Short mmCIF file of C-alpha atoms and ligand atoms in Angstrom, two decimals:
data_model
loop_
_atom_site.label_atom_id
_atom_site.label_comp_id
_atom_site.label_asym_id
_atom_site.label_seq_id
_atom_site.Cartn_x
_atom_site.Cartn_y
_atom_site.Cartn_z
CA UNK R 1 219.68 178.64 104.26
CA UNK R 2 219.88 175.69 106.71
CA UNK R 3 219.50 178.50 109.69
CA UNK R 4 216.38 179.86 108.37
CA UNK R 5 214.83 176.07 107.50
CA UNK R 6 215.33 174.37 111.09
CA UNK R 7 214.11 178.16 112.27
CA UNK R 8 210.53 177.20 111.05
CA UNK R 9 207.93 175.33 112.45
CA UNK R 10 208.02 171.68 111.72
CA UNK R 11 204.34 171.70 110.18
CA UNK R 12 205.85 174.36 107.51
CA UNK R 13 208.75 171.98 106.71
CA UNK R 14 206.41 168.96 106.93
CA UNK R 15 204.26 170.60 103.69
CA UNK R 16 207.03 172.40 102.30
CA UNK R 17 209.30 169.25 101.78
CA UNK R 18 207.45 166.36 102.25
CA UNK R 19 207.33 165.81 98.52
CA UNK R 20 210.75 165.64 98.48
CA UNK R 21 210.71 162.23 100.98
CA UNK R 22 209.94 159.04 99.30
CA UNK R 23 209.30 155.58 100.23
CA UNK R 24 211.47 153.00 99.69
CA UNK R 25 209.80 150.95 96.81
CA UNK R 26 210.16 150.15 93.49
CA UNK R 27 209.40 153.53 92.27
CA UNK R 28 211.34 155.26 94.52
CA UNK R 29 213.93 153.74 94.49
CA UNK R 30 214.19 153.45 90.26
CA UNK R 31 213.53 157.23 90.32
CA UNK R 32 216.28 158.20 92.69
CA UNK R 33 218.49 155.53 90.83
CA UNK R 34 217.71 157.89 87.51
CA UNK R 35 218.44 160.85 89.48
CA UNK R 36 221.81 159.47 89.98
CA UNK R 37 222.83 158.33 87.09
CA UNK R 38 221.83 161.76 85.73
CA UNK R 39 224.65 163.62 88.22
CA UNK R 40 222.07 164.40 90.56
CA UNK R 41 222.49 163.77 94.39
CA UNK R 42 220.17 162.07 96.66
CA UNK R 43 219.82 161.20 100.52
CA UNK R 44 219.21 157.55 101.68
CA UNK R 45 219.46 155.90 104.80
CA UNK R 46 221.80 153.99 106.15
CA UNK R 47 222.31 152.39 109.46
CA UNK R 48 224.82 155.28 111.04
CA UNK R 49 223.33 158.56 110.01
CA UNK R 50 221.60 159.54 106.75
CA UNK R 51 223.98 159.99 104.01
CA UNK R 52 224.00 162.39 100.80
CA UNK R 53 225.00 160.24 98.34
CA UNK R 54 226.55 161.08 94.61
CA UNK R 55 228.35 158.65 92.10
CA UNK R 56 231.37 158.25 93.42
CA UNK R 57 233.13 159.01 89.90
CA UNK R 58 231.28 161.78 88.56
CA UNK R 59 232.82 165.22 89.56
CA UNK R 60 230.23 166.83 89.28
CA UNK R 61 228.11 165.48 90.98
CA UNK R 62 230.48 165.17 93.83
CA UNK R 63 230.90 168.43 93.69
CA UNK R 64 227.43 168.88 94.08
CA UNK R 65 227.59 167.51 97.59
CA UNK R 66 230.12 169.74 98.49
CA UNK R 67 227.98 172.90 97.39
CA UNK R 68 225.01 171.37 99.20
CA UNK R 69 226.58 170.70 102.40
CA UNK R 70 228.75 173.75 102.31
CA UNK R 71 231.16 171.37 103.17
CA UNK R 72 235.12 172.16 103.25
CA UNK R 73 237.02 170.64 100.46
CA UNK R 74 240.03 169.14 102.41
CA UNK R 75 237.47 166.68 104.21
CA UNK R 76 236.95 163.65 101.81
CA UNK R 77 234.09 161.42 101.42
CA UNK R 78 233.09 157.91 101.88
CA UNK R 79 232.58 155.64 99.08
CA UNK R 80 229.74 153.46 99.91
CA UNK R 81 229.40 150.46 97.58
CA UNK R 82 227.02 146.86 97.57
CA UNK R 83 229.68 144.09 97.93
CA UNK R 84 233.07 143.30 98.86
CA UNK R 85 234.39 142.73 95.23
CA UNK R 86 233.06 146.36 94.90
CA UNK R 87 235.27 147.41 97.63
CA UNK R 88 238.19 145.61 96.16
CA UNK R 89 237.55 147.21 92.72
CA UNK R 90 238.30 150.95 94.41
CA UNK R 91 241.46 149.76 95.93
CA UNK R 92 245.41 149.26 94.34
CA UNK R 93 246.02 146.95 96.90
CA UNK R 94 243.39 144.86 98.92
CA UNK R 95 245.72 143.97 102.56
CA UNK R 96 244.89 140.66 104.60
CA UNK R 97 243.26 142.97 107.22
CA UNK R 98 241.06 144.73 105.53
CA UNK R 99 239.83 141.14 103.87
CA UNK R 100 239.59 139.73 107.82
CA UNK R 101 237.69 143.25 109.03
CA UNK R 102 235.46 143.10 105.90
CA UNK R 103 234.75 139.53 106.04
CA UNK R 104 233.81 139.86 109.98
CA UNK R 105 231.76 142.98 109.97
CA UNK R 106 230.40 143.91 106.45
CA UNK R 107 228.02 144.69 105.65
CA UNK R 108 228.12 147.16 109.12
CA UNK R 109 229.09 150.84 110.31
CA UNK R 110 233.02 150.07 109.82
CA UNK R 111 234.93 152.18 106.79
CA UNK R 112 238.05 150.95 105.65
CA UNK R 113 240.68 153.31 104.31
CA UNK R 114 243.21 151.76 101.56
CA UNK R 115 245.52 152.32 98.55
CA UNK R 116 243.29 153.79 95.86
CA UNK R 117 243.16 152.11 92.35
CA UNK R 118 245.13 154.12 90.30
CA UNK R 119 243.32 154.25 86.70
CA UNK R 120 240.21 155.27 88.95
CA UNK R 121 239.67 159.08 89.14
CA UNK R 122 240.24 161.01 92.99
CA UNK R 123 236.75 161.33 94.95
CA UNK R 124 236.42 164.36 96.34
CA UNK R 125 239.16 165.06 98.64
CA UNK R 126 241.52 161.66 98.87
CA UNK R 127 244.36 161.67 96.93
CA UNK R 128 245.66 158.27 96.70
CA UNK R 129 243.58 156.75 98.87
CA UNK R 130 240.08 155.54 99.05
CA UNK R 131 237.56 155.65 102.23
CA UNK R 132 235.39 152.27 101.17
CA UNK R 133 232.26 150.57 103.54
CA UNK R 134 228.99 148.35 102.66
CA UNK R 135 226.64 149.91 104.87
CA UNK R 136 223.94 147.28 106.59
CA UNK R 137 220.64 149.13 105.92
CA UNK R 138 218.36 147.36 103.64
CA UNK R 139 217.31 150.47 101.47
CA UNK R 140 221.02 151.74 101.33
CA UNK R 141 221.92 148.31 99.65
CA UNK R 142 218.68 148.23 97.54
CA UNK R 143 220.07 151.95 95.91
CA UNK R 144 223.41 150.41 95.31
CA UNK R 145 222.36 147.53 93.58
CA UNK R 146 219.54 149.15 91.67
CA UNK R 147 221.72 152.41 90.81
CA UNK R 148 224.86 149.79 90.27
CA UNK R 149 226.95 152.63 91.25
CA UNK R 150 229.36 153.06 93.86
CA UNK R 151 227.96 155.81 96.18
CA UNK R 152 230.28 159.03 97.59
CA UNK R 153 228.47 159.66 100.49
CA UNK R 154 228.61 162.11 103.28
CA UNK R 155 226.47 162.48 106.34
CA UNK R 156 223.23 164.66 104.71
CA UNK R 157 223.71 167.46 106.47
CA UNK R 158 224.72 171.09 106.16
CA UNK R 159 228.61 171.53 107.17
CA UNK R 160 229.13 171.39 110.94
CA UNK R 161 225.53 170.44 111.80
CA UNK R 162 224.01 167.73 113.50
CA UNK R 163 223.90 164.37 111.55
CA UNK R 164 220.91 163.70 109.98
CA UNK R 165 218.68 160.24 111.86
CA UNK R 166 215.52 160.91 110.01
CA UNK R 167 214.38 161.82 106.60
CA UNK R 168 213.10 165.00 108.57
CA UNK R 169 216.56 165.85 109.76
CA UNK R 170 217.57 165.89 106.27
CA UNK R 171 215.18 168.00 104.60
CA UNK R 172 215.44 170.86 107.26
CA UNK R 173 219.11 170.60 106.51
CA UNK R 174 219.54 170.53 103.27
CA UNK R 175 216.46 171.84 101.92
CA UNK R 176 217.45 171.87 98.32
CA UNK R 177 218.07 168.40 98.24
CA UNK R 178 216.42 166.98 95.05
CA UNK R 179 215.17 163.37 97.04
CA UNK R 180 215.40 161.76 100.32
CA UNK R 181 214.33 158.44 100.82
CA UNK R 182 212.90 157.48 104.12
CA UNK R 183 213.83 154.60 105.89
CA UNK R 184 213.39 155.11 109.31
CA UNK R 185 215.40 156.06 112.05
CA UNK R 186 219.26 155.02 111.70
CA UNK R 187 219.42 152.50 114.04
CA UNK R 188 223.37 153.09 115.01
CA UNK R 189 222.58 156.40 115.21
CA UNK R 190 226.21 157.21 114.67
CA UNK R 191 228.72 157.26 112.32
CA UNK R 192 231.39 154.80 111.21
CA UNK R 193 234.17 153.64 112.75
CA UNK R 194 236.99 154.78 110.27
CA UNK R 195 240.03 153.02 110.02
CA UNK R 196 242.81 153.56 107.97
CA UNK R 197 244.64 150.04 106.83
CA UNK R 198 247.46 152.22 104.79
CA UNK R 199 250.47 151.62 107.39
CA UNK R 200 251.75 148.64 109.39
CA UNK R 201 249.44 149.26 112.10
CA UNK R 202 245.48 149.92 111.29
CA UNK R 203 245.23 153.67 112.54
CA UNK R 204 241.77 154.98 113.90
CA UNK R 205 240.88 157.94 111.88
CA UNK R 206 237.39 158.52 113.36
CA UNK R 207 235.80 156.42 116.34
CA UNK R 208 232.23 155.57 115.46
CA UNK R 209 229.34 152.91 115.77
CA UNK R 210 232.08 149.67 115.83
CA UNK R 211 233.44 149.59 119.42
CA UNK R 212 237.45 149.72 119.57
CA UNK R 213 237.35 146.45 121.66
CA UNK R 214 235.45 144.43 118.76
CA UNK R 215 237.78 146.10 116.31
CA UNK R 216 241.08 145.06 118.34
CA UNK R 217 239.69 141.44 118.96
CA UNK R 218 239.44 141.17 115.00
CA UNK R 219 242.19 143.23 113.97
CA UNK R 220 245.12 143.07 116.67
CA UNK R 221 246.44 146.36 118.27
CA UNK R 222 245.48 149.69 116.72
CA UNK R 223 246.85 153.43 117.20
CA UNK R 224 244.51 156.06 118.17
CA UNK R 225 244.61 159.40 117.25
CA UNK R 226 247.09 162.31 119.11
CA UNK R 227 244.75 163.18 121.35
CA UNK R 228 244.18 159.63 122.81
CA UNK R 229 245.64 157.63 125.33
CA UNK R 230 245.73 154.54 125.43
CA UNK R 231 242.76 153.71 127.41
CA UNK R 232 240.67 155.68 125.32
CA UNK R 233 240.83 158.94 127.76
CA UNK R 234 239.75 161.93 124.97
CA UNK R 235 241.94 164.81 126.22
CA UNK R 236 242.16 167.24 123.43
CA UNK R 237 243.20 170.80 124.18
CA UNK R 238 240.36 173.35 124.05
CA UNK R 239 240.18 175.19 121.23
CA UNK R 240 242.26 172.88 118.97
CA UNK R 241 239.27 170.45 118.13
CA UNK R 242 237.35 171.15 114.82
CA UNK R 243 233.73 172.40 115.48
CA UNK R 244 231.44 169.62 114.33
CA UNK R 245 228.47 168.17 114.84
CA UNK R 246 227.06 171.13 116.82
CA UNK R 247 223.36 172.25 117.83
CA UNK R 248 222.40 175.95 117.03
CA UNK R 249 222.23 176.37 120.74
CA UNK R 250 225.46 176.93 122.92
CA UNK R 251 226.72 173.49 123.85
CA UNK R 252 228.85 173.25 127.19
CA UNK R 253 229.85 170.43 128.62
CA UNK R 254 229.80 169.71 131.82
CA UNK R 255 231.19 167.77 135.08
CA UNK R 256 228.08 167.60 136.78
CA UNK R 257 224.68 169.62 135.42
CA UNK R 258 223.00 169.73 138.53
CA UNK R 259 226.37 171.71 140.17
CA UNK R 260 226.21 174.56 137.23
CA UNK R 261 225.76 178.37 138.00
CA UNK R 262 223.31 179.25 135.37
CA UNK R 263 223.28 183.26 136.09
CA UNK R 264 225.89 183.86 133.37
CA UNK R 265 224.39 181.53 130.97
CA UNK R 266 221.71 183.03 127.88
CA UNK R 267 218.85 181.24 128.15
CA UNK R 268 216.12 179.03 128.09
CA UNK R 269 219.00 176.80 129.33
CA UNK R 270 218.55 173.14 128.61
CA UNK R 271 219.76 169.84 129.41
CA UNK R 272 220.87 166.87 128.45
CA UNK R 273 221.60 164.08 130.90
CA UNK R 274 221.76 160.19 131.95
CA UNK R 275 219.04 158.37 132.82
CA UNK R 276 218.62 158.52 136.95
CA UNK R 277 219.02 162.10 136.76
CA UNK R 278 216.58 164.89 135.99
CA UNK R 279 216.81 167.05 133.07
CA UNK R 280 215.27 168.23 129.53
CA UNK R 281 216.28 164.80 127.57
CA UNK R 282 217.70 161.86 129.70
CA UNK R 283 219.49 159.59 127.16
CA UNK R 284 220.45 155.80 128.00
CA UNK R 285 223.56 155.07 130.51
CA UNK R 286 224.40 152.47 128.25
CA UNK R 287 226.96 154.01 125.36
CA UNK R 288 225.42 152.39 121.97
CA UNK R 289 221.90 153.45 123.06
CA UNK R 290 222.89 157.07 123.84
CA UNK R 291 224.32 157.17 120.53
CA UNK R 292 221.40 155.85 118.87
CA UNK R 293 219.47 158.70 120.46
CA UNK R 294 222.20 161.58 120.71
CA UNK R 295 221.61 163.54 117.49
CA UNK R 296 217.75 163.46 117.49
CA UNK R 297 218.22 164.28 120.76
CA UNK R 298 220.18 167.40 119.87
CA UNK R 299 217.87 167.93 117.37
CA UNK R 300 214.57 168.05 119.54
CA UNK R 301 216.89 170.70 121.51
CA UNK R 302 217.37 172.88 118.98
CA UNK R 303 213.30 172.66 118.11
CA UNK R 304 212.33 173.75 121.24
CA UNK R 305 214.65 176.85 121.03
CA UNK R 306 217.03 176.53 123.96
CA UNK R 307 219.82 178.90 123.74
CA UNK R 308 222.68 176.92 126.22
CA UNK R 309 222.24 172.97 126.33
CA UNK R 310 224.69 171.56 129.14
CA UNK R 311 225.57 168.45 128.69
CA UNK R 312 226.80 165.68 131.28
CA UNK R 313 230.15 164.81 130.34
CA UNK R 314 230.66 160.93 129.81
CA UNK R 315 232.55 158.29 131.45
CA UNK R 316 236.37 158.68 130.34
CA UNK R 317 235.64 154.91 129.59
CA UNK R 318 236.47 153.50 126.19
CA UNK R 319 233.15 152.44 125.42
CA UNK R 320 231.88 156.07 125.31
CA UNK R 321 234.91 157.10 123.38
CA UNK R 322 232.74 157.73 119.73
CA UNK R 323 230.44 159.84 121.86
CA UNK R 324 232.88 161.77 123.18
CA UNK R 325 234.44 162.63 120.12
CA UNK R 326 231.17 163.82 118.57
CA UNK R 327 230.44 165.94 122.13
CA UNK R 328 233.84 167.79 122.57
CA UNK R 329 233.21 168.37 118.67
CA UNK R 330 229.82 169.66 119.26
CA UNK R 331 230.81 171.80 122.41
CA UNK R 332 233.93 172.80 120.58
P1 LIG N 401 231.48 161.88 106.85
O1 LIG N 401 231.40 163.37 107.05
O2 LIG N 401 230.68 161.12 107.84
O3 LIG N 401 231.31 161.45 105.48
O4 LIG N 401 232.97 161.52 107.22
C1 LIG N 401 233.92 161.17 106.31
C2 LIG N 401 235.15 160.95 107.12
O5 LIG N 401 235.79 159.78 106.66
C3 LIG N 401 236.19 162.05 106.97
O6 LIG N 401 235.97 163.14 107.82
C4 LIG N 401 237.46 161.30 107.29
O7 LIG N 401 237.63 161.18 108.68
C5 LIG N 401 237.19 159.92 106.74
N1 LIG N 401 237.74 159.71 105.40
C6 LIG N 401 237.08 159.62 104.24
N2 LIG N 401 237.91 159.39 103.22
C7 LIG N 401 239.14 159.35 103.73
C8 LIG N 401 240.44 159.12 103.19
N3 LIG N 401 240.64 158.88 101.90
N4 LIG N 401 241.46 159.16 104.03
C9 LIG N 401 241.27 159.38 105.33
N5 LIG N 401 240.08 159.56 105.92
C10 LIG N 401 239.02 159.55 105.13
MG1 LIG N 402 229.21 164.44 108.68
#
């Protein structure tokens, strides 16, 4: 379904779906509020990527995501709610860090994961925890409020895809999506920062949009995942990361683009490199602008039909550890 959408033309998709994209305003925003409420899902902006968003305590309309994303039901979902006492109303137990991290950088692209409120029913796939964030972007916080529901909300995508920056992204994805509201380009351009506050020691789940260093400086020393050492170096075995995040064309990353023998490769062969260097998109050297630009970049990849995108690998810095999660996932 998704295949055969973001195979089209982007004038088809532009007529086909554009009734489906709808400004922000009072109207909008009421009728996707009523859509809502009614078990529907809808797609709104936020400040990271685009997200599908469901009542968080309707099954079925949870479930709904999960049918429209063709998304696996072991991954769980983010609960996305207005206001800090909102957050605190999902969760059995509200620690001193997760008030300090909240208080510094909410609302903002940083998901906290805690004890879930037991008389509340699961979301999804946690068990007895919660995934919890107040996401920054205006019309995001305008749906909360006006819906007055807290929001389960994926990035609105199909499974394994590239997120969604655009209203455009989203309908191509996900054409049967009942209503996307358009608020521009996600300025992070990334997802959260995920952070599980569960154990002694907050645990990254998922590097994102909030930089490790402004995390530590707020919230003291934090484990990274397995396949991290401690300065951030990404290492994980081939073959063992999940496929995520992936263009339809053959992703490879690469040690230097320029250096590649391209007479095994399918093509049209693409490119995507750092600014200085030649190539088919030439993102920003610095990491939070790259990010900003990495999955529309993809995208435009994909729409002109290249078969093999290489990709310049990254600094094995810390800064560009969120984008080098989302590459070895999308090379994977
Ligand atoms: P997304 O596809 O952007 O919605 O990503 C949601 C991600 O948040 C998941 O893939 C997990 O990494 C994380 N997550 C959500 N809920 C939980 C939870 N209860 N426990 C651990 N991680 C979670
Ligand atoms: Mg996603």
């Amino acid at each position: 379904m998704s295949r055969a959408a973001s195979d089209m033309p982007i004038a088809v998709i532009d007529s086909q779906w554009r009734d489906r994209i709808a400004a922000p305003d009072a109207d909008g925003l009421s009728r996707a509020a009523e859509l809502l409420r009614s078990g529907s899902v809808v797609a709104f902006p936020t400040e990271t990527v685009y997200g599908l968003g469901a009542d968080a305590f309707d099954e079925k309309a949870v479930g709904e995501i999960y049918r429209l994303k063709n998304r696996p039901s072991w991954n769980p979902l983010i609960v996305h709610v207005a206001d800090l006492a909102a957050a605190r109303a999902l969760a059995e137990e509200w620690p001193a860090t997760a008030e300090e991290l909240a208080a510094r950088f909410w609302p903002g692209p940083l998901t906290l994961v805690v004890r879930r409120a037991r008389h509340l029913p699961g979301i999804g796939a946690s068990n007895d925890t919660v995934a919890v964030r107040v996401p920054a972007h205006p019309v995001a916080l305008d749906l909360l409020r006006v819906s007055g529901l807290p929001l389960a909300a994926p990035s609105a995508n199909r499974s394994e895809g590239i997120s969604p920056t655009t209203a455009e992204h989203v309908v191509r994805s996900l054409p049967e999506v009942p209503m996307v509201l358009d608020g521009g380009p996600s300025s992070w351009g990334i997802e959260s920062t995920v952070l599980d506050l569960t154990g002694d020691v907050p645990r990254l789940l998922r590097p994102g949009a909030l930089a490790l260093r402004v995390l530590r400086d707020a919230a003291g020393p934090i484990t990274l995942p397995e396949s991290e050492t401690l300065d951030g170096v990404a290492r994980p075995s081939p073959g063992m990361s999940r496929r995520h995040y992936a263009p339809r064309a053959k992703a490879i990353l690469c040690k230097d683009v320029a250096e590649v023998d391209r007479s095994g490769l399918t093509g049209p062969v693409g490119t995507l490199t750092f600014e200085g260097s030649a190539g088919t998109e030439v993102l920003s050297a610095d990491p939070r602008e790259y990010a900003a630009d990495l999955y529309a970049a993809l995208h435009r990849l994909d729409d002109a039909g290249f078969a093999t995108v290489l990709i310049q690998e990254p600094p094995q810095t810390e800064d560009w550890l969120a984008v080098r999660d989302r590459l070895s996932r999308a090379t994977a």
